[in-house]
PDB file of C-alpha atoms in Angstrom:
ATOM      1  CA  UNK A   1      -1.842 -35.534 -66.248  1.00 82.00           C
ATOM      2  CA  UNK A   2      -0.234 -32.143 -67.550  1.00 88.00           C
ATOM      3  CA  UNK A   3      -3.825 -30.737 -67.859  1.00 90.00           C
ATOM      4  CA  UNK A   4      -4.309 -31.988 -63.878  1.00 91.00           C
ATOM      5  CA  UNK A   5      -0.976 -30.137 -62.826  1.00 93.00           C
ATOM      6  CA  UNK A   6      -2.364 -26.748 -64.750  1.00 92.00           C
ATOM      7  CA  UNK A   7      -5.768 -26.752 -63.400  1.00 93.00           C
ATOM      8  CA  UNK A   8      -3.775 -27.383 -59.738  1.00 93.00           C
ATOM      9  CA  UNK A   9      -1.453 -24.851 -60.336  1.00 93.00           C
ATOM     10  CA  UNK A  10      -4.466 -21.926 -61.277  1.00 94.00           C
ATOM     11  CA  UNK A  11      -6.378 -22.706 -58.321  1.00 94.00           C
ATOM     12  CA  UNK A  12      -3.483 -22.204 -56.070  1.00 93.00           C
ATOM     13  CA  UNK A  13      -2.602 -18.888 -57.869  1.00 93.00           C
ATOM     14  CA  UNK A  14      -6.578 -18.145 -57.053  1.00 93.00           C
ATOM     15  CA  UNK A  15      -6.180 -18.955 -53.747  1.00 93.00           C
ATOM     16  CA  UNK A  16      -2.974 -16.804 -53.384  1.00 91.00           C
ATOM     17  CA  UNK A  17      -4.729 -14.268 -54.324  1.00 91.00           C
ATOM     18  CA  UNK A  18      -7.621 -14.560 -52.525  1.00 90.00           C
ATOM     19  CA  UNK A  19      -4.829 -14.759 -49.009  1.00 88.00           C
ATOM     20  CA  UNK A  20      -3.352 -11.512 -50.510  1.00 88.00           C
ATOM     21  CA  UNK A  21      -6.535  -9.983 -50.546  1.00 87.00           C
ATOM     22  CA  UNK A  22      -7.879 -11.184 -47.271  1.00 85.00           C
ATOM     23  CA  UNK A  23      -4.354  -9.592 -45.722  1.00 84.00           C
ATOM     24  CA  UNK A  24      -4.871  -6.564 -47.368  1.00 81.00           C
ATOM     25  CA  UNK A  25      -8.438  -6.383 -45.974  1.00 80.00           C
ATOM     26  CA  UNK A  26      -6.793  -7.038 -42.965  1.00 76.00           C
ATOM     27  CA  UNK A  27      -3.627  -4.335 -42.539  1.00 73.00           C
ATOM     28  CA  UNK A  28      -6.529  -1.809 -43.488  1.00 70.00           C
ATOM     29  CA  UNK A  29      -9.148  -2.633 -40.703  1.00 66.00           C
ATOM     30  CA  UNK A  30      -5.658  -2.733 -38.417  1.00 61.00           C
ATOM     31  CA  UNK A  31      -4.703   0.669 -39.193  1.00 60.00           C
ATOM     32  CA  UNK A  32      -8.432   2.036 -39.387  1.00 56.00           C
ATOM     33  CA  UNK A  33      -8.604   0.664 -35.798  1.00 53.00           C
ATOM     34  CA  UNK A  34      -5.237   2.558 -34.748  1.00 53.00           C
ATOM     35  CA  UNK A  35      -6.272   6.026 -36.253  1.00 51.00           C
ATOM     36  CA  UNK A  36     -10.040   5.697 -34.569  1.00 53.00           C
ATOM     37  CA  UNK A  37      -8.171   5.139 -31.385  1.00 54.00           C
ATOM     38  CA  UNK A  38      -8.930   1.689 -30.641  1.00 52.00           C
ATOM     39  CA  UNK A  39      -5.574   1.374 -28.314  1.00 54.00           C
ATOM     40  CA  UNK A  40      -6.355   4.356 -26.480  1.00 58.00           C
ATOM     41  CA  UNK A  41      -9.956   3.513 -25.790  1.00 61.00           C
ATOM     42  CA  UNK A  42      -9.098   0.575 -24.484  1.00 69.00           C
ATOM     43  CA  UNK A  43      -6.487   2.450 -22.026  1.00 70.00           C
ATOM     44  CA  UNK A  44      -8.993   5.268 -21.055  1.00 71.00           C
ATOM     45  CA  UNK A  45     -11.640   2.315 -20.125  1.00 78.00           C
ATOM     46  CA  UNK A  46      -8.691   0.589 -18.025  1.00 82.00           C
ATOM     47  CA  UNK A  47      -8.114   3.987 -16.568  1.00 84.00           C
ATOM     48  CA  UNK A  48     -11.563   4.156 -15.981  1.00 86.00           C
ATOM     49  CA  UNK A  49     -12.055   0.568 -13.905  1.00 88.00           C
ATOM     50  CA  UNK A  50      -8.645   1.897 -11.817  1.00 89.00           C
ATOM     51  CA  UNK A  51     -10.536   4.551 -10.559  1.00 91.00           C
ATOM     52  CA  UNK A  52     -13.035   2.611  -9.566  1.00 93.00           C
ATOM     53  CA  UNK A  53     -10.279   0.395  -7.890  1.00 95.00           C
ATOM     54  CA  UNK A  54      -8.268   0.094  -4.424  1.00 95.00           C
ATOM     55  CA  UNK A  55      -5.041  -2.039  -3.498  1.00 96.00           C
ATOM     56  CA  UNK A  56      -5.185  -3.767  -0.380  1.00 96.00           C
ATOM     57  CA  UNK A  57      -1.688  -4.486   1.120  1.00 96.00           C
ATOM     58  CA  UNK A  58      -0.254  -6.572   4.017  1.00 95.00           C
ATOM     59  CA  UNK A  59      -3.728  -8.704   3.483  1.00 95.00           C
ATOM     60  CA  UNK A  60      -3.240 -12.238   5.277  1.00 94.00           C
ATOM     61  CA  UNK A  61      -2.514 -14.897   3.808  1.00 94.00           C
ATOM     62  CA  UNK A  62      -5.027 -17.073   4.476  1.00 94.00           C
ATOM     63  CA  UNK A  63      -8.079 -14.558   3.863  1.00 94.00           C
ATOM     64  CA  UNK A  64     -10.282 -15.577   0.849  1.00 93.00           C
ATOM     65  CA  UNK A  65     -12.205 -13.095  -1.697  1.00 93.00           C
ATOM     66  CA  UNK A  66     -15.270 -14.049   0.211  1.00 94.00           C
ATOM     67  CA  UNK A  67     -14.059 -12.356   3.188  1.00 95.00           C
ATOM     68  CA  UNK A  68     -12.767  -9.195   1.761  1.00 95.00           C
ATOM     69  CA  UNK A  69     -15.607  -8.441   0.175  1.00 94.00           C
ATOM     70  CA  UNK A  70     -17.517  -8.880   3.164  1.00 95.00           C
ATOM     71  CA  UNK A  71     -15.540  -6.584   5.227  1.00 95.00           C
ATOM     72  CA  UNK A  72     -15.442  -3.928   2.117  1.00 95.00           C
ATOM     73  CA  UNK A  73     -19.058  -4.663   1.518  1.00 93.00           C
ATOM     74  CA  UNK A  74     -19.921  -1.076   3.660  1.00 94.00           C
ATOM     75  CA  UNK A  75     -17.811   1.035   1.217  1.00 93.00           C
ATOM     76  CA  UNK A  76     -20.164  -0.107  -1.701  1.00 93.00           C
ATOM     77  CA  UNK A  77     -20.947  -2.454  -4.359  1.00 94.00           C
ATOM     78  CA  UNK A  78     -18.711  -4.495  -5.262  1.00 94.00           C
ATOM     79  CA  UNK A  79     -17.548  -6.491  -8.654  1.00 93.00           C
ATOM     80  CA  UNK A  80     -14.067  -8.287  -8.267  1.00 93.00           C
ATOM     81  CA  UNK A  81     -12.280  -8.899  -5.733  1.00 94.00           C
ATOM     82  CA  UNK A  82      -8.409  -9.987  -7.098  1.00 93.00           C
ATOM     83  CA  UNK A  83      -5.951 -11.741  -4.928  1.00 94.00           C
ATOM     84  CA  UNK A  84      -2.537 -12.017  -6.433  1.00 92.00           C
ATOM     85  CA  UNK A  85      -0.701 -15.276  -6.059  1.00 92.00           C
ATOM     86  CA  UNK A  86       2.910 -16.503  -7.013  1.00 92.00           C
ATOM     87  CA  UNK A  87       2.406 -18.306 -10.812  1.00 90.00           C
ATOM     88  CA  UNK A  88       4.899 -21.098  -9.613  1.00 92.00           C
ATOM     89  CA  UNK A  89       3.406 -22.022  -5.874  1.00 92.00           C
ATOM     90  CA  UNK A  90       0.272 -20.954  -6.305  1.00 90.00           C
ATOM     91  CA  UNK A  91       0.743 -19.017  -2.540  1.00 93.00           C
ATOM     92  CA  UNK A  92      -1.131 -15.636  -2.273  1.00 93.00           C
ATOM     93  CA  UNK A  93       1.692 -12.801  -2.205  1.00 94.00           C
ATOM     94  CA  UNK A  94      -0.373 -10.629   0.769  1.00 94.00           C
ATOM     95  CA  UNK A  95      -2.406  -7.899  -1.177  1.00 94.00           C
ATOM     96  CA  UNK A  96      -5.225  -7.720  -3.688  1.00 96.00           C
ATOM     97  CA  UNK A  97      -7.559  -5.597  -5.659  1.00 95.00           C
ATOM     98  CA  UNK A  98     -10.972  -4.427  -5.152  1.00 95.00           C
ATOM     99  CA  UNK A  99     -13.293  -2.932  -7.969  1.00 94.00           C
ATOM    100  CA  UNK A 100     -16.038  -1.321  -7.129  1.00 95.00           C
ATOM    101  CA  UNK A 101     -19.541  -0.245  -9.042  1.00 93.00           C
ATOM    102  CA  UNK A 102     -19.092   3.704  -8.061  1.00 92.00           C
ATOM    103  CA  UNK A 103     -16.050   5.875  -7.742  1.00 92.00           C
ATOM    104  CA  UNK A 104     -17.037   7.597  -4.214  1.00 92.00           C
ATOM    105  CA  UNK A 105     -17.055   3.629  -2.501  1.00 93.00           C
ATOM    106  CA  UNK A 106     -12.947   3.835  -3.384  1.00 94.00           C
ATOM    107  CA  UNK A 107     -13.096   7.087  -0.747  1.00 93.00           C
ATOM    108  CA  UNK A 108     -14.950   5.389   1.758  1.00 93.00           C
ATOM    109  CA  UNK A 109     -12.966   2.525   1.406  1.00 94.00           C
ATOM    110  CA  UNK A 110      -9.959   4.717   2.236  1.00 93.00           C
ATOM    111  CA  UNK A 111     -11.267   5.162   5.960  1.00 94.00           C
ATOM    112  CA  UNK A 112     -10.391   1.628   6.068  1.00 93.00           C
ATOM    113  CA  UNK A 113      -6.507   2.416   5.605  1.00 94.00           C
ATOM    114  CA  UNK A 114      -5.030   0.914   8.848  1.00 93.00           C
ATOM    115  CA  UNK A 115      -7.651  -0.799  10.480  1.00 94.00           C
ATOM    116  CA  UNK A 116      -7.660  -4.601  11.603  1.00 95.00           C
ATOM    117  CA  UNK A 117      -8.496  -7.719   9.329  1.00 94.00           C
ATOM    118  CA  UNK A 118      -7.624 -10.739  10.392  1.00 94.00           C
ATOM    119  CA  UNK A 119      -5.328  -9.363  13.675  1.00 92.00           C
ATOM    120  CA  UNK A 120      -3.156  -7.900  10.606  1.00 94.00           C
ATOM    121  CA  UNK A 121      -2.995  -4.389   9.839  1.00 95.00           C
ATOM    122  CA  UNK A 122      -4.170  -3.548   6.282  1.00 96.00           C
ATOM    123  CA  UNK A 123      -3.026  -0.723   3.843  1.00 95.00           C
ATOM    124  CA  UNK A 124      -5.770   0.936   1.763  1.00 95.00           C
ATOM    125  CA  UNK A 125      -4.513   2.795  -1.012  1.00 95.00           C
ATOM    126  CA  UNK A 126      -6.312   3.784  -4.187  1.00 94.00           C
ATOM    127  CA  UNK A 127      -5.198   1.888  -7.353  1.00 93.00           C
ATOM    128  CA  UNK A 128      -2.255   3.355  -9.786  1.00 88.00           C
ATOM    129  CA  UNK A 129      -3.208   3.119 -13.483  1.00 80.00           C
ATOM    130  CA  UNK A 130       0.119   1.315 -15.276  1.00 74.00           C
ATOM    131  CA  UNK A 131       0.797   3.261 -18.597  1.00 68.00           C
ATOM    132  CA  UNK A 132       2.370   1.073 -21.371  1.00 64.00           C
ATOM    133  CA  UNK A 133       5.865   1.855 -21.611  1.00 65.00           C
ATOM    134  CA  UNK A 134       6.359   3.797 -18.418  1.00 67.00           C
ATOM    135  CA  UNK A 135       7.794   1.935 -15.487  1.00 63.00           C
ATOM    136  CA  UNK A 136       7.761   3.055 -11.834  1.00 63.00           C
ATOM    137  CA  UNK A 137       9.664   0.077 -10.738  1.00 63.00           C
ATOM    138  CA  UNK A 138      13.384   1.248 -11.034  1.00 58.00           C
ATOM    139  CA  UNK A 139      14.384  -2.324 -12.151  1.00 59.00           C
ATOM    140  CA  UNK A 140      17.139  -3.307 -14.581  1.00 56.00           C
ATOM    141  CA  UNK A 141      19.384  -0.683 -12.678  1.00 54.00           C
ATOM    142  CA  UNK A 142      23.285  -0.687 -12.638  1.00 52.00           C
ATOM    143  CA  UNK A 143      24.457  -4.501 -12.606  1.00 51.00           C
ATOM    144  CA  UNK A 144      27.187  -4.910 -14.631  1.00 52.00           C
ATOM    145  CA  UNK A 145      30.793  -4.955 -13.556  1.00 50.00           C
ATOM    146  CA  UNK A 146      34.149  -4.104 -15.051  1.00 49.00           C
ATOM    147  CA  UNK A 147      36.115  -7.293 -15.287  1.00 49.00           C
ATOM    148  CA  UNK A 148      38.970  -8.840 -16.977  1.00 50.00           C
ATOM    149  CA  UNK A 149      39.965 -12.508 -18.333  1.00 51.00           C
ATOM    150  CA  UNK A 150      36.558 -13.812 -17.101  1.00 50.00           C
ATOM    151  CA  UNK A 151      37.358 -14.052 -13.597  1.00 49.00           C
ATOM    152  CA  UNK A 152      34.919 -14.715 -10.468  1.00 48.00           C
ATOM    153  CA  UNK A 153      33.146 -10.971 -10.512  1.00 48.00           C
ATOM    154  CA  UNK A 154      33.175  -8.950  -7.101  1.00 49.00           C
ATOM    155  CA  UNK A 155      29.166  -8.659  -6.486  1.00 49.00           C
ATOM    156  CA  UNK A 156      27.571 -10.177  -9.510  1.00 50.00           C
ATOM    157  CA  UNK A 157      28.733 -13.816  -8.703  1.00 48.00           C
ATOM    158  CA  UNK A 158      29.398 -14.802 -12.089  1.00 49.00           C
ATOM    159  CA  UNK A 159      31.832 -18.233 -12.623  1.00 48.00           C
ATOM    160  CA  UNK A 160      34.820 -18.295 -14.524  1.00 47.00           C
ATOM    161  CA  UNK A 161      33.393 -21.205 -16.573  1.00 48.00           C
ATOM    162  CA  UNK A 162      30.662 -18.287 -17.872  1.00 48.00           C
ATOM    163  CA  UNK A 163      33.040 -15.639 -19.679  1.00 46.00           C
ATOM    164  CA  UNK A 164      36.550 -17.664 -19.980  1.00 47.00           C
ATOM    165  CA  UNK A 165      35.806 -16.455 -24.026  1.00 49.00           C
ATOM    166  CA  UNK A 166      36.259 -13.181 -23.083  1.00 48.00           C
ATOM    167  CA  UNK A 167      39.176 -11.598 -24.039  1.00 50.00           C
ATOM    168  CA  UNK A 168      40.348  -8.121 -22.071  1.00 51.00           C
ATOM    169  CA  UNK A 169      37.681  -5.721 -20.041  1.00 52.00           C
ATOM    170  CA  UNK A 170      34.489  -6.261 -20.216  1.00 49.00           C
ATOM    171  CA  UNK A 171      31.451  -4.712 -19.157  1.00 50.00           C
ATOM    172  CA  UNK A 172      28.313  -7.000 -18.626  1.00 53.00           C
ATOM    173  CA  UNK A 173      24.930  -4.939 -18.028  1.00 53.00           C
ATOM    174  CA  UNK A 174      23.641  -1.691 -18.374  1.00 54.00           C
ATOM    175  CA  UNK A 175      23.991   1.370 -16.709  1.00 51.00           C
ATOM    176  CA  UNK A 176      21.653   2.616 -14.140  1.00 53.00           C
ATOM    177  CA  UNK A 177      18.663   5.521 -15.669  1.00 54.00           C
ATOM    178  CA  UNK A 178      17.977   8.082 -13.846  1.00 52.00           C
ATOM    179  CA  UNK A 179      14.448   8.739 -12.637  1.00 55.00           C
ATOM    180  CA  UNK A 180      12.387  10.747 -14.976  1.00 54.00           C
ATOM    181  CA  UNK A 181      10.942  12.484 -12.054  1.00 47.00           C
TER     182      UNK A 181
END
């Protein structure tokens, strides 16, 4: 029984080994990746499909893909059509993305900028490129309010049952950045 337990014991120390190994292998193909520029490749090709790429605002909401491609068909060839929808009702939220095979169709597609689809009038813009880490959305701004013994707050609408711990001022939130531009 002893020998049993020994023999166990070496092949897990094997196969610990073996795991250390394997992560090794692993944390060196990771970092190989990172200094050949796998991240950024990946960015410039997502840069490159944006180009190639228009947002369609104030679309109805009852048009499908099928007929947006159909009245975009003129501007060029066309791979995806993307209609957003709300995650928890499912409901389109009124725009979408085109991609199209050449970047001259996203010009042509341009001349479409106010025109009629569906008796609504559309908005044709080209599509931004979202950089990781850079936000254009201002959100997150100033919403935190001075406020003592854990009282009902002015604007924030916070109960008393929420920060009756607190003890003297305090300041809930964070302040407000200023652009970068």
């Amino acid at each position: 029984e002893l020998e049993a337990i020994k023999a166990r014991v070496r092949e897990m120390e094997k196969e610990a080994e073996w795991m250390r190994e394997l992560q090794m292998e692993a944390e060196s193909s990771f970092t190989g990746d990172l200094e050949a520029g796998f991240f950024s490749r990946s960015i410039i090709d997502k840069t490159e499909v944006d180009q190639r790429s228009i947002y369609v605002g104030n679309v109805d909401y009852g048009a499908t893909a099928e007929e947006l491609e159909a009245y975009f068909c003129s501007c060029g060839e066309i791979n995806r059509v993307t209609i957003l929808c709300d995650k928890f009702s499912g409901h389109p939220k009124g725009y979408a993305y085109i991609e199209f095979e050449e970047k001259s169709s996203v010009n042509a597609a341009m001349e479409l900028d106010e025109s009629l689809f569906r008796d609504r009038v559309i908005r044709v813009l080209p599509k931004r490129t979202n950089m990781p880490g850079i936000s254009t959305t201002d959100r997150g701004g100033y919403q935190g309010h001075f406020q003592a013994w854990g009282g009902l707050a002015q604007w924030g609408g916070y109960y008393e049952e929420q920060y009756s711990r607190a003890q003297g001022r305090t300041y809930m939130g964070r302040a407000k950045l200023l652009p970068w531009y």
